[in-house]
Amino acid sequence: MRLVFLGPPGVGKGTQAQLLCKKYSIPQISTGDMFRAAIKEQTELGKKADAILKAGKLVDDSITLGLIKDRLQKSDCKNGYLLDGFPRTIPQAEGFGALLKELHQELDGVISIFVDEAVLIRRLSGRRSCPKCGKIFHLESNPPKKKDHCDSCGEKLIFRNDDKPETIHKRMETYRTLTEPLISYYKKKNLLFEIDGDQLIEKVFEDIVGVLKK
Ligand code: AP5
Ligand code: MG
Ligand code: ZN
C-alpha cells in the first residue's frame, strides 16, 4: 500500500501515521522528521533547514524531492509506504508523480484530514514529543502516563520549537497558500479520501482504516 497523508499542521498526520504503519507494516516517511533529524545532526541540509522550519516556511522543492527519491528506493519501501507531510506543493506532487512512473509504482490513495484552525492551535500548543522514538503526546488529549516522559522509551519529552504561536500562524498560512491546492489536485486524479480529524484519535483511525478497506 502506498499512501499520502495530507493536512494542516497539527491535524494528526503523525499520530495516525504511527498507528497505520504499525497495522500495515509499512514505513512512515515524514519529511518533517527527516529535516529535524538533519538539524539535530547539524548536517549541511540541517543547517539550511533550521532557519526555514523556525520561520514556518518550506524547504526547497528540489531538496525535498531529492530526499524522497533516495528514501523510496530503500528496501523497506518494497511493500509500500506512508508519506507524512510530502508532497506539500504542486511542484512536489508533479515531481513525485514522475518518480512513481520511474519506479513503476502507483499511489493507492491520498488521505486528507481536516480540522478547524482553532482546534489545531490547541493541539500544537499542547503537543509534546519524544526526541528518541518519535512518539507523539498531548498534555490534555493524549497525556503520557508519567509526567513529561515517553510511555514507550522513558525519554524526557520535548516541545517542538516550531510550535510557538508566531511560527504556528506562519505554518498555517504556508499550508493554505502552498499545500491546500493539493486537495483539488488529487481529487481530480480520483485519489482523495477526506477524513474528519476532529474526533477521538481511535475514531479517526477507524475511519481511515474504513476507507482503505473499500
Ligand atoms: P511537519 O513535521 O510535517 O509538520 P506539520 O505538517 O506542520 O505537521 P505536524 O507534525 O505539526 O502535525 P501532525 O499533523 O503530524 O499532528 P500530530 O499527529 O503531531 O513539518 C515541519 C516543517 O518541516 C514544515 O513546517 C516545513 O518547514 C518542513 N517540511 C516538512 N515537509 C516538507 C516538505 N514536503 N516540503 C518542504 N518543507 C517541508 O498531532 C498534533 C497534536 O495533536 C499532538 O499533541 C497529538 O497528540 C494531538 N492529536 C492528534 N490527533 C488528535 C485527536 N484526534 N484528538 C485530539 N488530539 C489529537
Ligand atoms: Mg507530524
Ligand atoms: Zn520515546
Short mmCIF file of C-alpha atoms and ligand atoms in Angstrom, two decimals:
data_model
loop_
_atom_site.label_atom_id
_atom_site.label_comp_id
_atom_site.label_asym_id
_atom_site.label_seq_id
_atom_site.Cartn_x
_atom_site.Cartn_y
_atom_site.Cartn_z
CA MET A 1 0.00 0.00 0.00
CA ARG A 2 1.31 3.43 -0.99
CA LEU A 3 -0.33 6.34 0.74
CA VAL A 4 0.00 10.06 1.29
CA PHE A 5 -1.26 11.94 4.36
CA LEU A 6 -2.29 15.48 3.61
CA GLY A 7 -3.46 18.06 6.13
CA PRO A 8 -2.62 21.23 8.05
CA PRO A 9 -0.13 21.42 10.92
CA GLY A 10 -1.42 19.60 14.00
CA VAL A 11 -4.24 17.76 12.28
CA GLY A 12 -2.92 14.40 13.46
CA LYS A 13 -0.90 13.13 10.48
CA GLY A 14 1.96 11.85 12.63
CA THR A 15 -0.35 10.34 15.26
CA GLN A 16 -2.38 8.45 12.66
CA ALA A 17 0.70 7.51 10.64
CA GLN A 18 2.24 5.78 13.66
CA LEU A 19 -0.93 3.70 14.13
CA LEU A 20 -1.40 2.90 10.46
CA CYS A 21 2.21 1.97 9.78
CA LYS A 22 2.12 -0.48 12.67
CA LYS A 23 -1.10 -2.05 11.41
CA TYR A 24 0.10 -2.44 7.79
CA SER A 25 3.83 -2.92 8.48
CA ILE A 26 4.93 -0.13 6.17
CA PRO A 27 7.44 2.64 6.92
CA GLN A 28 6.28 6.14 7.92
CA ILE A 29 8.19 8.63 5.84
CA SER A 30 7.89 12.06 7.40
CA THR A 31 9.87 14.79 5.64
CA GLY A 32 9.44 16.94 8.77
CA ASP A 33 11.11 14.20 10.87
CA MET A 34 13.88 13.89 8.26
CA PHE A 35 14.59 17.62 8.43
CA ARG A 36 14.53 17.60 12.25
CA ALA A 37 17.00 14.69 12.25
CA ALA A 38 19.30 16.62 9.89
CA ILE A 39 19.08 19.68 12.15
CA LYS A 40 19.97 17.59 15.19
CA GLU A 41 22.97 16.08 13.38
CA GLN A 42 23.99 19.54 12.09
CA THR A 43 24.49 18.28 8.53
CA GLU A 44 24.68 20.76 5.63
CA LEU A 45 20.99 20.16 4.98
CA GLY A 46 20.25 20.61 8.68
CA LYS A 47 21.97 23.98 8.75
CA LYS A 48 19.79 25.18 5.85
CA ALA A 49 16.58 23.62 7.17
CA ASP A 50 16.87 25.02 10.70
CA ALA A 51 16.03 28.63 9.83
CA ILE A 52 13.34 27.54 7.35
CA LEU A 53 11.47 25.39 9.90
CA LYS A 54 11.73 28.09 12.56
CA ALA A 55 10.22 30.59 10.11
CA GLY A 56 7.35 28.24 9.24
CA LYS A 57 8.35 28.19 5.58
CA LEU A 58 9.03 25.21 3.30
CA VAL A 59 12.36 23.66 2.37
CA ASP A 60 13.15 23.87 -1.40
CA ASP A 61 11.15 21.55 -3.61
CA SER A 62 14.26 20.18 -5.29
CA ILE A 63 15.97 19.32 -1.99
CA THR A 64 12.82 17.68 -0.65
CA LEU A 65 12.24 15.70 -3.83
CA GLY A 66 15.85 14.51 -3.76
CA LEU A 67 15.43 13.21 -0.21
CA ILE A 68 12.24 11.36 -1.11
CA LYS A 69 13.79 9.88 -4.24
CA ASP A 70 16.57 8.32 -2.16
CA ARG A 71 14.27 7.23 0.62
CA LEU A 72 11.72 5.45 -1.62
CA GLN A 73 14.46 3.27 -3.07
CA LYS A 74 15.40 1.79 0.30
CA SER A 75 14.47 -1.87 0.70
CA ASP A 76 11.88 -1.27 3.44
CA CYS A 77 9.69 0.55 0.88
CA LYS A 78 9.22 -2.57 -1.26
CA ASN A 79 5.78 -3.36 0.16
CA GLY A 80 4.64 0.22 0.33
CA TYR A 81 4.99 3.31 2.45
CA LEU A 82 3.10 6.15 4.03
CA LEU A 83 4.25 9.65 3.18
CA ASP A 84 3.52 12.00 6.08
CA GLY A 85 3.88 15.63 5.01
CA PHE A 86 5.01 15.07 1.42
CA PRO A 87 4.12 16.26 -1.18
CA ARG A 88 3.40 19.75 0.10
CA THR A 89 3.40 21.86 -3.07
CA ILE A 90 2.15 21.33 -6.64
CA PRO A 91 5.75 21.05 -7.99
CA GLN A 92 6.48 18.39 -5.34
CA ALA A 93 3.34 16.49 -6.37
CA GLU A 94 4.39 16.63 -10.02
CA GLY A 95 7.93 15.54 -9.22
CA PHE A 96 6.53 12.71 -7.11
CA GLY A 97 4.24 11.66 -9.98
CA ALA A 98 7.26 11.45 -12.29
CA LEU A 99 9.21 9.49 -9.67
CA LEU A 100 6.36 6.98 -9.29
CA LYS A 101 6.43 6.40 -13.05
CA GLU A 102 10.17 5.94 -13.00
CA LEU A 103 9.85 3.37 -10.18
CA HIS A 104 6.86 1.66 -11.89
CA GLN A 105 4.71 2.31 -8.85
CA GLU A 106 1.19 3.56 -8.32
CA LEU A 107 -0.25 5.57 -5.49
CA ASP A 108 -3.24 3.92 -3.76
CA GLY A 109 -4.64 6.98 -2.09
CA VAL A 110 -4.26 10.40 -0.52
CA ILE A 111 -5.87 10.75 2.90
CA SER A 112 -6.78 14.36 3.56
CA ILE A 113 -7.51 15.03 7.24
CA PHE A 114 -9.34 18.23 8.21
CA VAL A 115 -9.95 20.05 11.49
CA ASP A 116 -10.87 23.68 12.36
CA GLU A 117 -7.96 26.06 12.82
CA ALA A 118 -8.83 26.91 16.48
CA VAL A 119 -8.55 23.21 17.36
CA LEU A 120 -5.22 22.95 15.52
CA ILE A 121 -3.71 25.74 17.60
CA ARG A 122 -4.71 23.99 20.85
CA ARG A 123 -3.28 20.74 19.57
CA LEU A 124 0.08 22.22 18.62
CA SER A 125 0.44 24.26 21.80
CA GLY A 126 -0.10 21.18 23.96
CA ARG A 127 1.93 18.74 21.89
CA ARG A 128 4.93 17.01 23.43
CA SER A 129 7.04 14.52 21.52
CA CYS A 130 9.74 12.01 22.25
CA PRO A 131 13.15 13.00 20.80
CA LYS A 132 14.29 9.37 20.95
CA CYS A 133 11.49 7.23 19.49
CA GLY A 134 9.25 9.93 17.99
CA LYS A 135 6.06 9.04 19.87
CA ILE A 136 3.58 11.93 19.99
CA PHE A 137 1.61 13.06 23.06
CA HIS A 138 -0.68 15.90 24.08
CA LEU A 139 -0.86 17.39 27.56
CA GLU A 140 -4.67 17.07 27.64
CA SER A 141 -5.97 14.78 24.90
CA ASN A 142 -3.21 12.20 24.93
CA PRO A 143 -1.02 12.63 28.04
CA PRO A 144 1.93 10.38 28.88
CA LYS A 145 1.42 8.01 31.82
CA LYS A 146 4.40 9.51 33.66
CA LYS A 147 4.51 13.33 33.51
CA ASP A 148 6.89 14.66 30.80
CA HIS A 149 8.26 11.20 29.95
CA CYS A 150 7.70 8.89 26.97
CA ASP A 151 5.48 5.85 27.59
CA SER A 152 7.49 3.73 25.16
CA CYS A 153 11.11 4.54 25.98
CA GLY A 154 11.08 6.73 29.11
CA GLU A 155 12.93 9.65 27.47
CA LYS A 156 12.08 13.21 28.57
CA LEU A 157 9.53 14.73 26.18
CA ILE A 158 10.19 17.93 24.25
CA PHE A 159 8.21 20.86 22.84
CA ARG A 160 8.88 21.42 19.12
CA ASN A 161 10.39 24.83 18.58
CA ASP A 162 8.13 25.49 15.58
CA ASP A 163 5.10 25.12 17.87
CA LYS A 164 5.47 28.66 19.22
CA PRO A 165 2.44 30.86 18.42
CA GLU A 166 4.22 33.08 15.81
CA THR A 167 5.55 30.09 13.91
CA ILE A 168 2.23 28.21 14.12
CA HIS A 169 0.49 31.11 12.35
CA LYS A 170 3.11 31.24 9.63
CA ARG A 171 2.88 27.45 9.13
CA MET A 172 -0.91 27.69 8.77
CA GLU A 173 -0.52 30.41 6.16
CA THR A 174 2.10 28.38 4.28
CA TYR A 175 -0.30 25.42 4.35
CA ARG A 176 -3.21 27.46 2.98
CA THR A 177 -1.27 29.01 0.13
CA LEU A 178 1.07 26.22 -0.96
CA THR A 179 -0.34 22.89 0.26
CA GLU A 180 -4.12 23.18 0.26
CA PRO A 181 -4.26 23.28 -3.59
CA LEU A 182 -3.16 19.63 -3.48
CA ILE A 183 -6.65 18.69 -2.26
CA SER A 184 -8.23 19.52 -5.61
CA TYR A 185 -5.13 18.26 -7.45
CA TYR A 186 -5.63 14.75 -6.02
CA LYS A 187 -9.43 14.95 -6.14
CA LYS A 188 -9.16 15.38 -9.92
CA LYS A 189 -6.99 12.27 -10.04
CA ASN A 190 -9.65 10.36 -8.05
CA LEU A 191 -7.20 9.56 -5.31
CA LEU A 192 -8.56 11.68 -2.47
CA PHE A 193 -10.25 10.40 0.71
CA GLU A 194 -11.43 13.04 3.17
CA ILE A 195 -11.42 12.28 6.89
CA ASP A 196 -12.85 14.32 9.78
CA GLY A 197 -9.92 14.71 12.16
CA ASP A 198 -11.95 16.35 14.93
CA GLN A 199 -12.84 13.10 16.68
CA LEU A 200 -11.11 10.85 19.17
CA ILE A 201 -7.78 9.50 17.90
CA GLU A 202 -9.22 5.94 17.83
CA LYS A 203 -12.27 7.06 15.83
CA VAL A 204 -10.16 8.92 13.24
CA PHE A 205 -8.07 5.77 12.88
CA GLU A 206 -11.17 3.64 12.42
CA ASP A 207 -12.42 5.96 9.66
CA ILE A 208 -9.07 5.83 7.84
CA VAL A 209 -8.94 2.02 8.02
CA GLY A 210 -12.56 2.03 6.81
CA VAL A 211 -11.83 3.98 3.62
CA LEU A 212 -8.73 1.90 2.92
CA LYS A 213 -10.78 -1.30 3.02
CA LYS A 214 -13.07 -0.05 0.22
P1 AP5 B 1 5.97 18.52 9.77
O1 AP5 B 1 6.75 17.92 10.83
O2 AP5 B 1 5.39 17.67 8.73
O3 AP5 B 1 4.86 19.43 10.45
P2 AP5 B 1 3.34 19.76 10.08
O4 AP5 B 1 2.86 19.38 8.73
O5 AP5 B 1 3.20 21.19 10.42
O6 AP5 B 1 2.50 18.85 10.97
P3 AP5 B 1 2.75 18.47 12.46
O7 AP5 B 1 3.79 17.43 12.56
O8 AP5 B 1 2.93 19.71 13.26
O9 AP5 B 1 1.31 17.92 12.85
P4 AP5 B 1 0.67 16.48 12.61
O10 AP5 B 1 -0.42 16.61 11.59
O11 AP5 B 1 1.69 15.44 12.38
O12 AP5 B 1 -0.04 16.30 14.02
P5 AP5 B 1 0.34 15.34 15.26
O13 AP5 B 1 -0.05 13.94 14.94
O14 AP5 B 1 1.72 15.59 15.76
O15 AP5 B 1 6.87 19.63 9.05
C1 AP5 B 1 7.62 20.54 9.79
C2 AP5 B 1 8.34 21.52 8.88
O16 AP5 B 1 9.27 20.80 8.04
C3 AP5 B 1 7.46 22.30 7.91
O17 AP5 B 1 6.92 23.44 8.52
C4 AP5 B 1 8.46 22.64 6.81
O18 AP5 B 1 9.29 23.70 7.19
C5 AP5 B 1 9.32 21.38 6.74
N1 AP5 B 1 8.79 20.40 5.78
C6 AP5 B 1 8.22 19.19 6.08
N2 AP5 B 1 7.84 18.55 4.96
C7 AP5 B 1 8.18 19.36 3.93
C8 AP5 B 1 8.01 19.26 2.51
N3 AP5 B 1 7.43 18.20 1.95
N4 AP5 B 1 8.49 20.26 1.76
C9 AP5 B 1 9.09 21.33 2.31
N5 AP5 B 1 9.24 21.51 3.63
C10 AP5 B 1 8.79 20.53 4.44
O19 AP5 B 1 -0.73 15.88 16.34
C11 AP5 B 1 -0.62 17.17 16.91
C12 AP5 B 1 -1.08 17.15 18.37
O20 AP5 B 1 -2.47 16.83 18.43
C13 AP5 B 1 -0.39 16.08 19.24
O21 AP5 B 1 -0.21 16.60 20.52
C14 AP5 B 1 -1.39 14.90 19.26
O22 AP5 B 1 -1.28 14.13 20.45
C15 AP5 B 1 -2.72 15.65 19.20
N6 AP5 B 1 -3.77 14.91 18.50
C16 AP5 B 1 -3.64 14.19 17.34
N7 AP5 B 1 -4.83 13.67 16.97
C17 AP5 B 1 -5.74 14.09 17.89
C18 AP5 B 1 -7.15 13.90 18.04
N8 AP5 B 1 -7.85 13.17 17.16
N9 AP5 B 1 -7.75 14.47 19.10
C19 AP5 B 1 -7.05 15.22 20.00
N10 AP5 B 1 -5.72 15.44 19.93
C20 AP5 B 1 -5.06 14.88 18.87
MG MG B 2 3.80 15.44 12.13
ZN ZN B 3 10.12 7.53 23.27
#
